[in-house]
């Protein structure tokens, strides 16, 4: 992981690409949506076939901060013809992409966020809260100072006002709290371990079945 | 490390005064009331204050000085620090204002004074503060009006760290008069240019006279250090954080030049460290007073409510649910034993409204037997006790209750309502016996929540005893 970060710092990158970011958080124990980076049309096809449809395709580059707004995210790509078509479209839209991220489409109606920030008084801090479209309006988030113990993480999970949706909710099973706690502890460790990481934003973290799965992640460098 | 402040052998008061309207008079008056070391008033205008020889400047004082109290205009501070250095002063309490809280010139003076002090190895306390009170040694190193503390100051186990002058004085008076609570040290730290909340917290953690630490803070100089200290100690640490809101943060900045951080981070860090956060000054004193009783708790179960009023029991149940405190599921055995006090046509239910039983068997009989039953119920970890005001209760009743609290390690929080003088008397009896008593149901629940929270984060370790 150190290499990815060191290389990015050496290149003067302000952020890691989504793909690099996902590798970093995966190394810390956060489950990420299965994905691979396709550099050619052929790779895109093979990877999508391997992951199984539908897939999500995203233009991938460290320069690309607002992918959705730039029209660089295509959800629900359903077959090989579409994959090839979307690949060409994304690659031609913005020059200099690292490639196209082919990601398994993760389904789930419960979305959360995990963040890492550096507080001037406390240093690296982990945030956990409600994700999705109401994140801004409800501001249902809570913080802990890194490093986190497992108990700290479990306490965070119990602290948000919308914690009810972490239980059995409208036919979905209760969330795997151990996995969620592991992700929170892991993100805190990244903050302790890598000085060059300024922020991490995992949003959304979708509950797929009972597992929290990161489907988008951004690592901001100092 | 802070012994030059808390255990000095000699104190110079720069800005001492003979004028009883001036703070410089009260500093001398306060120090002479309890301090047994050497006291040196310093002021060009006087030759004597309260029978002590007054010196025109520090240089004229014979011998060295441990501690100086500074109470003259801000502009003299940087040079005075240098004069202090020549007299071997180890610490200066700067009680004057006009520094970082007052604009650019004040900032310059504070910075310069700090540089001079650092060169000489002098620690600075304040500026813009009220100094401190050590109730065990009756050291009152403050300009607090000398008439108001002498009859109420009581030595006890609560240490206060307060980033506000008047609040510390008001807080102190409230705390001392409201119930039975004594203090160990009350420290007003002002702009904390050098000595900050973590320094005092660390001192109090190691201070045998301090068993509970309560703070009013407007900023944290080193948040990580503060929470690491709080996390490691088993002593309850209670914090009221000023400047939580956007406008409140502005007020804090003009008050003590404090830059409030991200409050949500601070609040999360407090919970992580097992710090009890409170939201107004009365809650701070009430919480501190509850912890000062040293009741223990094993908080995995529920709370029993013993009341004389169905309404009070209902409201209490609501308030408990609001803050996530579970009502205990009393055992059949407990309910059956309390049912013996009831008429056959009525059965007790939880919350335990005991009025019918009291009518038949009398107050003390009913409460004693009910307490005995719930204390022995393994589903109960704590008790909220409601009483009406009555002049008929003897001190022994509360002493027996307090003995049950100690034996079972289950805290009781007491609420009493009714005629004021009877209420005051019952609260006094309860508090004296070691049971915290309040006038508001909500405060009882808040305090109990604080106690349970503390023992959840810092469980009783038998090896501590």
XYZ file of C-alpha atoms in Angstrom:
687
model
C 0.000 0.000 0.000
C 2.856 2.231 0.887
C 4.018 2.068 -2.745
C 0.700 3.281 -4.133
C 0.717 6.196 -1.716
C 4.403 6.984 -2.153
C 4.118 6.907 -5.916
C 1.084 9.205 -5.827
C 2.881 11.640 -3.521
C 5.961 11.562 -5.771
C 3.732 12.269 -8.788
C 2.282 15.262 -6.997
C -1.222 13.741 -6.961
C -3.684 15.445 -4.647
C -5.820 12.330 -4.444
C -5.611 8.678 -5.276
C -7.793 7.410 -8.098
C -10.863 5.464 -7.104
C -9.136 2.230 -7.967
C -6.034 3.082 -5.931
C -8.259 4.312 -3.085
C -10.188 1.047 -3.078
C -6.939 -0.944 -2.858
C -5.830 1.152 0.120
C -9.046 0.735 2.099
C -9.226 -2.952 1.194
C -5.789 -3.411 2.735
C -7.231 -1.974 5.957
C -10.009 -4.548 6.138
C -12.852 -2.720 4.424
C -14.752 -4.931 2.058
C -14.914 -3.264 -1.358
C -17.109 -4.110 -4.309
C -15.274 -6.599 -6.560
C -13.692 -4.574 -9.331
C -10.825 -4.407 -11.777
C -9.264 -1.710 -13.878
C -9.615 -2.232 -17.621
C -7.179 -0.457 -19.911
C -8.445 -1.946 -23.143
C -11.802 -2.802 -24.608
C -10.853 -6.453 -24.491
C -9.922 -6.332 -20.823
C -13.202 -4.573 -20.068
C -15.158 -7.330 -21.750
C -13.261 -10.142 -20.012
C -13.509 -8.521 -16.575
C -17.220 -7.853 -16.899
C -17.835 -11.453 -17.963
C -15.864 -12.639 -14.969
C -17.657 -10.364 -12.461
C -21.097 -11.148 -13.854
C -23.764 -8.685 -14.923
C -24.888 -6.093 -14.230
C -21.705 -4.080 -13.676
C -20.902 -0.460 -12.957
C -18.338 1.266 -15.193
C -16.479 4.363 -14.085
C -13.790 6.423 -15.761
C -10.788 6.176 -13.485
C -8.150 8.820 -12.861
C -6.713 10.626 -9.893
C -7.672 13.896 -11.587
C -11.307 12.927 -11.649
C -12.917 14.114 -8.436
C -16.592 14.428 -9.380
C -17.178 11.404 -11.573
C -20.960 11.416 -11.486
C -21.241 15.121 -12.345
C -18.806 14.593 -15.225
C -20.981 11.800 -16.595
C -18.219 9.273 -15.973
C -20.303 6.728 -14.035
C -22.530 4.237 -15.798
C -24.704 2.035 -13.603
C -26.433 -1.197 -14.488
C -24.413 -2.125 -17.567
C -26.170 -5.370 -18.490
C -24.283 -7.237 -21.233
C -21.044 -7.503 -23.214
C -22.191 -5.266 -26.068
C -23.025 -2.493 -23.657
C -19.691 -2.947 -21.879
C -17.771 -2.403 -25.102
C -19.904 0.574 -26.034
C -19.620 2.251 -22.623
C -15.877 1.604 -22.517
C -15.374 3.473 -25.789
C -17.647 6.285 -24.689
C -15.869 6.862 -21.353
C -12.357 6.602 -22.795
C -13.115 9.139 -25.509
C -14.910 11.581 -23.212
C -11.860 12.489 -21.125
C -8.301 12.035 -22.335
C -5.614 10.541 -20.137
C -7.755 8.206 -18.032
C -5.945 5.391 -16.218
C -8.637 3.162 -17.616
C -12.194 2.169 -16.825
C -13.093 0.626 -13.490
C -15.393 -2.351 -13.956
C -17.208 -2.963 -10.691
C -19.775 -5.494 -9.674
C -23.101 -3.728 -9.191
C -23.776 -3.918 -5.443
C -27.417 -3.770 -4.470
C -28.783 -2.676 -1.131
C -31.083 0.034 0.151
C -29.078 0.944 3.260
C -26.194 3.344 2.731
C -23.649 4.642 5.204
C -20.467 6.711 5.143
C -17.091 6.175 6.759
C -14.565 8.987 6.803
C -11.131 9.797 8.085
C -10.084 13.370 8.776
C -7.320 15.140 10.662
C -8.602 17.339 13.443
C -6.302 20.169 14.564
C -6.859 19.219 18.233
C -7.164 15.440 18.059
C -5.277 14.346 14.950
C -6.681 11.493 12.856
C -10.386 10.922 13.538
C -12.833 8.408 12.137
C -16.374 9.366 11.198
C -19.322 7.041 10.777
C -22.833 7.952 9.792
C -25.847 7.703 7.590
C -25.098 7.847 3.874
C -27.206 8.272 0.800
C -29.344 11.207 -0.194
C -30.126 12.357 3.369
C -26.514 12.555 4.577
C -26.331 16.341 4.345
C -29.811 17.025 5.681
C -29.668 14.756 8.719
C -25.974 15.052 9.560
C -26.342 11.831 11.523
C -22.656 11.189 12.071
C -20.378 10.433 14.977
C -16.626 10.633 15.496
C -13.863 8.814 17.351
C -10.177 9.569 17.665
C -7.854 7.053 15.983
C -6.639 4.513 16.834
C -9.999 2.909 17.585
C -10.508 -0.166 19.693
C -13.165 -2.591 18.552
C -15.314 -1.374 21.472
C -14.951 2.213 20.253
C -16.148 1.166 16.820
C -19.113 -0.782 18.180
C -20.051 2.216 20.322
C -19.992 4.477 17.251
C -22.315 2.135 15.409
C -24.766 2.322 18.312
C -24.553 6.078 18.541
C -26.126 7.228 15.294
C -29.776 8.203 15.488
C -30.678 5.999 12.544
C -29.085 2.927 14.110
C -32.407 1.120 13.793
C -31.799 0.539 10.113
C -28.673 -1.401 11.073
C -30.913 -4.017 12.638
C -33.357 -6.191 10.736
C -35.044 -3.680 8.513
C -37.832 -4.076 5.975
C -36.930 -7.623 5.086
C -33.168 -7.086 5.114
C -31.069 -8.902 7.696
C -29.274 -7.169 10.565
C -25.948 -5.696 9.494
C -22.779 -7.635 10.295
C -21.570 -5.337 13.068
C -18.257 -7.128 13.375
C -17.488 -6.373 9.724
C -18.570 -2.770 10.158
C -16.440 -2.387 13.281
C -13.475 -3.933 11.474
C -13.842 -1.372 8.691
C -13.946 1.537 11.180
C -10.922 0.267 13.095
C -9.069 -0.287 9.801
C -9.735 3.222 8.500
C -8.430 4.638 11.789
C -5.272 2.576 11.421
C -4.680 4.014 7.963
C -4.754 7.473 9.543
C -2.217 6.436 12.155
C 0.037 4.604 9.712
C 0.214 6.922 6.716
C 1.032 10.533 7.450
C 0.507 11.470 3.838
C -3.195 10.566 3.947
C -5.164 13.728 4.716
C -8.676 12.350 4.340
C -10.579 9.259 3.374
C -14.160 9.339 2.198
C -15.999 6.059 1.759
C -19.389 7.011 0.415
C -21.520 5.129 -0.061
C -20.868 2.050 1.990
C -23.766 -0.122 0.903
C -25.174 -2.888 3.063
C -25.384 -5.802 0.663
C -27.272 -8.608 2.342
C -25.749 -8.150 5.769
C -22.265 -7.080 4.638
C -21.040 -3.497 4.431
C -19.401 -3.022 1.032
C -17.618 0.124 -0.133
C -18.681 1.057 -3.646
C -16.886 4.388 -3.855
C -13.832 5.626 -2.013
C -11.580 8.634 -2.208
C -8.219 9.037 -0.519
C -7.055 12.659 -0.330
C -3.329 13.217 0.143
C -1.606 15.950 2.126
C 5.450 19.945 38.503
C 2.815 22.485 39.497
C 3.949 22.467 43.115
C 5.206 26.038 42.812
C 1.524 26.983 42.545
C -0.058 24.516 44.933
C 2.646 24.299 47.605
C 4.632 27.559 47.620
C 6.590 28.689 50.647
C 6.344 32.374 49.769
C 3.949 34.457 47.702
C 4.382 37.986 46.324
C 1.261 39.905 45.305
C 2.040 42.438 42.595
C -0.751 44.993 42.702
C -1.736 44.481 46.318
C -4.003 47.218 47.613
C -5.250 48.787 50.818
C -8.500 49.801 49.168
C -11.219 47.340 50.165
C -13.032 47.946 46.848
C -10.078 46.601 44.867
C -9.301 43.022 43.916
C -5.719 43.678 45.053
C -7.016 44.041 48.609
C -9.002 40.831 48.487
C -6.047 38.851 47.191
C -4.068 39.800 50.298
C -7.067 39.323 52.550
C -7.709 35.862 51.064
C -4.106 34.743 51.276
C -3.668 35.891 54.859
C -6.821 33.991 55.843
C -5.249 30.596 55.276
C -1.738 30.648 53.849
C 0.984 30.022 56.443
C 4.030 30.894 54.317
C 5.585 34.295 53.676
C 3.373 36.922 52.050
C 4.844 39.949 50.295
C 2.457 42.663 49.084
C 4.010 44.759 46.300
C 2.791 48.283 45.550
C 4.652 51.615 45.445
C 1.748 53.463 47.078
C 1.674 51.642 50.402
C 4.083 50.828 53.198
C 1.748 48.332 54.853
C -1.331 46.291 53.903
C -3.326 44.397 56.517
C -0.361 44.616 58.877
C 2.111 43.193 56.353
C 5.026 45.318 55.143
C 4.391 46.353 51.535
C 7.306 46.525 49.091
C 7.664 49.101 46.292
C 8.947 46.438 43.883
C 10.043 42.812 43.711
C 13.735 43.691 44.032
C 13.139 45.163 47.497
C 11.793 41.890 48.868
C 14.372 40.122 51.036
C 15.176 36.627 49.805
C 13.645 34.546 47.064
C 9.975 34.079 46.164
C 8.265 30.879 44.953
C 5.053 32.272 43.559
C 3.959 35.682 42.297
C 0.373 36.803 41.742
C 0.113 39.486 39.072
C -2.732 41.990 39.348
C -1.611 45.176 37.580
C -2.256 46.363 34.006
C -1.249 44.035 31.170
C 1.458 46.278 29.714
C 3.784 45.699 32.700
C 3.770 41.917 32.424
C 6.737 41.174 30.119
C 9.111 43.272 32.251
C 7.644 41.962 35.508
C 8.367 38.417 34.343
C 12.037 39.379 34.017
C 12.025 40.892 37.512
C 10.416 37.710 38.824
C 13.211 35.693 37.203
C 15.775 37.641 39.237
C 13.964 36.708 42.463
C 13.841 33.001 41.669
C 10.067 32.979 41.099
C 8.950 29.600 39.724
C 5.356 30.419 38.841
C 3.210 33.484 38.183
C -0.567 33.579 38.371
C -1.690 36.382 36.070
C -5.154 37.458 37.148
C -5.288 40.669 35.068
C -7.006 40.762 31.690
C -6.042 42.668 28.561
C -4.136 39.937 26.729
C -5.073 37.602 23.869
C -8.772 38.158 24.534
C -8.354 41.919 23.960
C -6.811 42.297 20.516
C -3.433 42.707 18.858
C -1.591 44.632 21.585
C -2.766 42.168 24.213
C -1.595 39.283 22.025
C 1.815 40.879 21.711
C 2.129 41.277 25.483
C 1.035 37.713 26.173
C 3.505 36.344 23.641
C 6.390 38.432 24.960
C 5.648 37.507 28.569
C 5.555 33.862 27.605
C 8.922 34.110 25.852
C 10.506 35.811 28.860
C 9.030 33.202 31.184
C 10.236 30.316 29.015
C 13.793 31.695 29.092
C 13.717 31.835 32.892
C 11.909 28.517 33.330
C 8.915 30.234 34.943
C 5.450 28.700 34.522
C 2.586 31.080 33.792
C -0.989 30.551 34.977
C -3.691 32.584 33.215
C -3.802 35.405 32.212
C -7.359 36.693 32.503
C -8.316 34.318 35.301
C -9.293 34.133 38.953
C -6.398 31.992 40.147
C -7.307 29.088 42.372
C -8.607 27.916 45.705
C -7.208 24.925 47.562
C -9.859 24.115 50.143
C -7.776 21.569 52.053
C -4.999 24.076 52.715
C -7.317 27.102 52.669
C -5.087 28.654 50.033
C -7.227 31.233 48.258
C -4.938 32.743 45.618
C -7.641 34.772 43.962
C -9.201 38.212 43.919
C -12.600 36.627 44.638
C -14.447 38.864 47.126
C -13.226 37.713 50.509
C -16.615 38.074 52.178
C -18.345 35.392 50.139
C -16.317 32.240 50.532
C -15.172 32.014 54.131
C -18.422 30.646 55.543
C -19.213 28.206 52.710
C -15.856 26.824 51.607
C -15.752 23.159 52.475
C -12.882 20.799 51.817
C -13.889 17.784 49.781
C -12.993 15.547 46.880
C -14.165 17.497 43.816
C -11.554 19.290 41.741
C -12.759 22.005 39.380
C -10.999 23.306 36.284
C -12.816 26.338 34.982
C -12.031 28.540 32.023
C -14.052 31.426 33.332
C -13.625 33.714 36.272
C -17.116 34.503 37.395
C -18.365 31.097 36.469
C -15.795 29.505 38.736
C -16.829 31.764 41.595
C -20.526 31.313 40.924
C -20.075 27.629 40.297
C -18.199 27.293 43.534
C -20.805 29.091 45.600
C -23.608 27.161 43.938
C -21.812 23.882 44.452
C -21.049 24.563 48.055
C -24.511 25.741 49.002
C -26.739 23.553 46.877
C -26.010 20.292 48.580
C -23.321 18.635 50.537
C -20.243 18.893 48.372
C -16.727 19.881 49.223
C -13.971 20.821 46.845
C -10.297 19.980 46.715
C -9.011 22.596 44.287
C -10.885 25.106 42.173
C -8.696 26.344 39.342
C -9.626 29.212 37.045
C -7.289 29.007 34.057
C -8.365 31.902 31.808
C -6.434 32.258 28.564
C -4.088 29.385 29.539
C -1.080 30.766 27.720
C 1.131 28.151 29.414
C -0.590 26.069 32.119
C -3.579 24.471 30.430
C -6.447 22.136 31.274
C -4.342 19.040 30.650
C -1.638 20.185 33.095
C -4.212 20.679 35.834
C -6.075 17.498 34.905
C -2.844 15.539 35.210
C -2.115 17.154 38.570
C -5.607 16.359 39.851
C -5.425 12.768 38.616
C -2.335 12.339 40.788
C -3.752 14.369 43.679
C -5.040 12.136 46.495
C -7.427 14.810 47.697
C -9.209 14.934 44.322
C -11.530 12.045 43.449
C -13.859 13.720 40.936
C -12.786 16.229 38.273
C -15.268 18.706 36.795
C -14.348 21.144 34.024
C -15.810 24.108 32.199
C -13.706 24.573 29.052
C -13.919 26.763 25.979
C -11.152 25.032 24.063
C -8.680 22.210 24.346
C -5.048 23.160 23.851
C -4.034 19.569 23.145
C -7.156 17.479 22.722
C -5.321 14.199 22.349
C -3.372 14.693 25.572
C -6.526 15.659 27.450
C -8.507 12.590 26.378
C -5.576 10.247 26.898
C -5.267 11.477 30.477
C -9.015 11.157 31.035
C -9.093 7.688 29.511
C -6.394 6.363 31.804
C -7.819 7.580 35.103
C -10.617 5.849 36.982
C -11.617 9.190 38.489
C -14.788 10.559 36.915
C -14.045 13.455 34.551
C -17.041 15.670 33.773
C -16.829 18.384 31.118
C -19.067 21.284 30.148
C -17.777 22.473 26.784
C -18.488 26.098 25.896
C -18.620 27.198 22.263
C -20.508 24.201 20.859
C -22.615 26.317 18.564
C -21.464 28.720 15.888
C -22.443 31.819 17.852
C -21.247 30.250 21.096
C -17.829 29.709 19.523
C -17.640 33.440 18.731
C -18.519 34.279 22.323
C -15.797 31.939 23.573
C -13.265 33.651 21.365
C -13.938 37.106 22.780
C -14.154 35.711 26.309
C -10.914 33.766 26.608
C -9.490 33.977 23.076
C -10.473 30.336 22.635
C -10.738 28.769 19.226
C -13.314 26.063 19.644
C -12.603 23.039 17.519
C -15.036 20.818 15.668
C -17.496 20.159 18.466
C -18.775 16.880 17.039
C -15.248 15.498 17.041
C -14.692 16.762 20.581
C -17.922 15.220 21.787
C -17.071 11.859 20.202
C -13.585 11.991 21.704
C -15.122 12.646 25.140
C -17.382 9.629 24.879
C -14.448 7.524 23.722
C -12.419 8.572 26.749
C -15.275 7.964 29.191
C -15.637 11.676 29.915
C -19.130 12.623 31.082
C -20.328 15.548 29.000
C -22.836 17.980 30.516
C -24.627 20.967 29.039
C -25.136 23.647 31.655
C -23.326 24.814 34.787
C -25.945 23.480 37.196
C -25.722 20.082 35.528
C -21.966 20.211 35.995
C -22.271 20.825 39.739
C -25.099 18.322 40.120
C -23.126 15.643 38.307
C -19.960 16.403 40.264
C -21.885 16.280 43.525
C -23.369 12.888 42.632
C -19.935 11.457 41.869
C -18.489 13.014 45.018
C -20.618 10.546 47.016
C -18.513 7.700 45.573
C -21.458 5.387 44.942
C -20.436 2.348 42.911
C -22.434 0.716 40.117
C -22.358 -2.409 37.950
C -24.361 -0.973 35.099
C -25.429 -3.923 32.949
C -28.987 -4.146 34.278
C -31.929 -1.809 34.792
C -33.152 0.892 37.143
C -35.887 0.437 39.748
C -38.213 3.369 40.414
C -39.624 3.671 43.926
C -42.215 6.410 44.102
C -45.278 7.662 45.951
C -46.778 9.056 42.745
C -47.895 7.236 39.627
C -47.393 10.457 37.653
C -43.819 10.979 38.801
C -43.112 7.323 37.995
C -44.524 7.720 34.489
C -42.596 10.903 33.726
C -39.404 9.331 35.061
C -39.929 6.278 32.853
C -40.325 8.581 29.838
C -37.188 10.539 30.707
C -35.248 7.321 31.151
C -36.315 6.029 27.766
C -35.372 9.371 26.171
C -31.793 8.872 27.235
C -31.625 5.117 26.834
C -31.781 4.036 30.482
C -33.661 0.724 30.790
C -36.270 0.111 33.450
C -35.419 -3.017 35.443
C -37.561 -6.110 34.931
C -38.251 -6.841 38.568
C -38.440 -10.480 39.528
C -41.672 -12.098 40.677
C -40.020 -12.609 44.019
C -39.361 -8.889 44.406
C -42.898 -7.968 43.398
C -44.358 -10.632 45.695
C -42.429 -9.367 48.672
C -43.566 -5.790 48.025
C -47.136 -7.041 47.473
C -47.207 -8.035 51.141
C -47.359 -4.317 51.920
C -50.306 -3.796 49.574
C -54.002 -4.401 50.188
C -55.247 -7.650 48.643
C -57.206 -5.806 45.931
C -54.137 -4.035 44.564
C -50.833 -5.340 43.259
C -47.543 -3.482 42.834
C -46.252 -2.920 39.340
C -43.093 -1.261 38.061
C -42.570 1.765 38.400
C -43.389 0.969 42.000
C -46.085 3.411 43.109
C -46.107 2.673 46.828
C -48.710 5.193 47.970
C -51.370 2.665 48.929
C -48.822 0.693 50.901
C -47.568 3.833 52.657
C -51.121 4.709 53.727
C -51.476 1.311 55.344
C -47.975 0.726 56.747
C -46.215 4.062 57.000
C -43.409 5.687 55.004
C -40.310 4.192 56.600
C -41.643 0.651 56.837
C -42.725 0.591 53.189
C -39.611 2.165 51.737
C -37.242 0.117 53.874
C -38.829 -3.162 52.853
C -39.128 -2.106 49.227
C -35.510 -1.008 49.095
C -34.452 -4.265 50.610
C -36.399 -6.158 47.934
C -35.112 -4.222 44.919
C -31.536 -4.074 46.197
C -31.535 -7.879 46.340
C -33.025 -8.213 42.847
C -30.257 -9.146 40.374
C -32.104 -7.303 37.570
C -31.582 -3.986 39.369
C -28.359 -1.986 39.039
C -29.616 1.380 40.354
C -32.603 3.046 41.971
C -34.493 6.295 41.531
C -36.233 7.171 44.769
C -39.090 9.701 44.900
C -40.338 11.137 48.139
C -42.855 13.728 49.232
C -41.657 16.299 51.717
C -42.240 15.223 55.278
C -40.724 16.375 58.563
C -41.041 12.919 60.095
C -37.965 11.177 58.681
C -34.965 10.580 60.895
C -31.353 10.755 59.683
C -31.008 7.013 60.420
C -33.398 6.225 57.575
C -31.030 7.720 55.004
C -27.979 6.284 56.734
C -29.501 2.820 56.343
C -30.188 3.522 52.668
C -26.616 4.673 52.147
C -25.418 1.461 53.798
C -27.494 -0.533 51.297
C -25.940 1.484 48.441
C -22.467 0.556 49.672
C -23.293 -3.074 50.377
C -24.979 -3.817 47.047
C -22.950 -1.341 44.943
C -26.193 0.018 43.512
C -26.579 3.811 43.510
C -29.700 5.664 44.635
C -30.631 9.089 43.279
C -33.223 10.959 45.333
C -36.023 13.318 44.278
C -38.205 15.106 46.773
C -41.138 17.436 46.185
C -43.407 19.435 48.451
C -43.156 22.144 51.082
C -39.821 23.874 50.721
C -38.423 23.662 54.250
C -39.289 19.972 54.530
C -37.778 19.344 51.093
C -34.608 21.153 52.039
C -34.376 19.127 55.206
C -34.848 15.780 53.467
C -32.339 16.694 50.785
C -29.898 17.681 53.498
C -30.384 14.362 55.307
C -29.975 12.381 52.086
C -26.916 14.319 50.967
C -25.308 14.066 54.387
C -25.796 10.312 54.358
C -24.213 10.128 50.879
C -27.229 9.999 48.565
C -27.428 12.759 45.944
C -30.727 14.657 45.988
C -32.323 16.938 43.390
C -35.407 19.029 42.878
C -36.005 17.991 39.249
C -36.916 14.528 37.962
C -34.954 15.197 34.775
C -31.815 16.005 36.730
C -32.111 12.745 38.693
C -32.257 10.789 35.436
C -29.374 12.751 33.876
C -27.193 12.179 36.906
C -27.994 8.475 37.004
C -27.202 8.211 33.328
C -23.832 9.857 33.980
C -23.061 7.393 36.765
C -24.020 4.369 34.656
C -22.060 5.706 31.708
C -18.969 6.196 33.862
C -19.055 2.663 35.223
C -19.739 1.254 31.759
C -16.571 2.853 30.403
C -14.588 2.420 33.609
C -15.881 -0.711 35.323
C -15.141 -1.364 38.961
C -11.935 -3.285 39.209
C -11.729 -5.160 42.476
C -7.977 -4.695 42.535
C -8.555 -0.929 42.784
C -9.973 -1.226 46.269
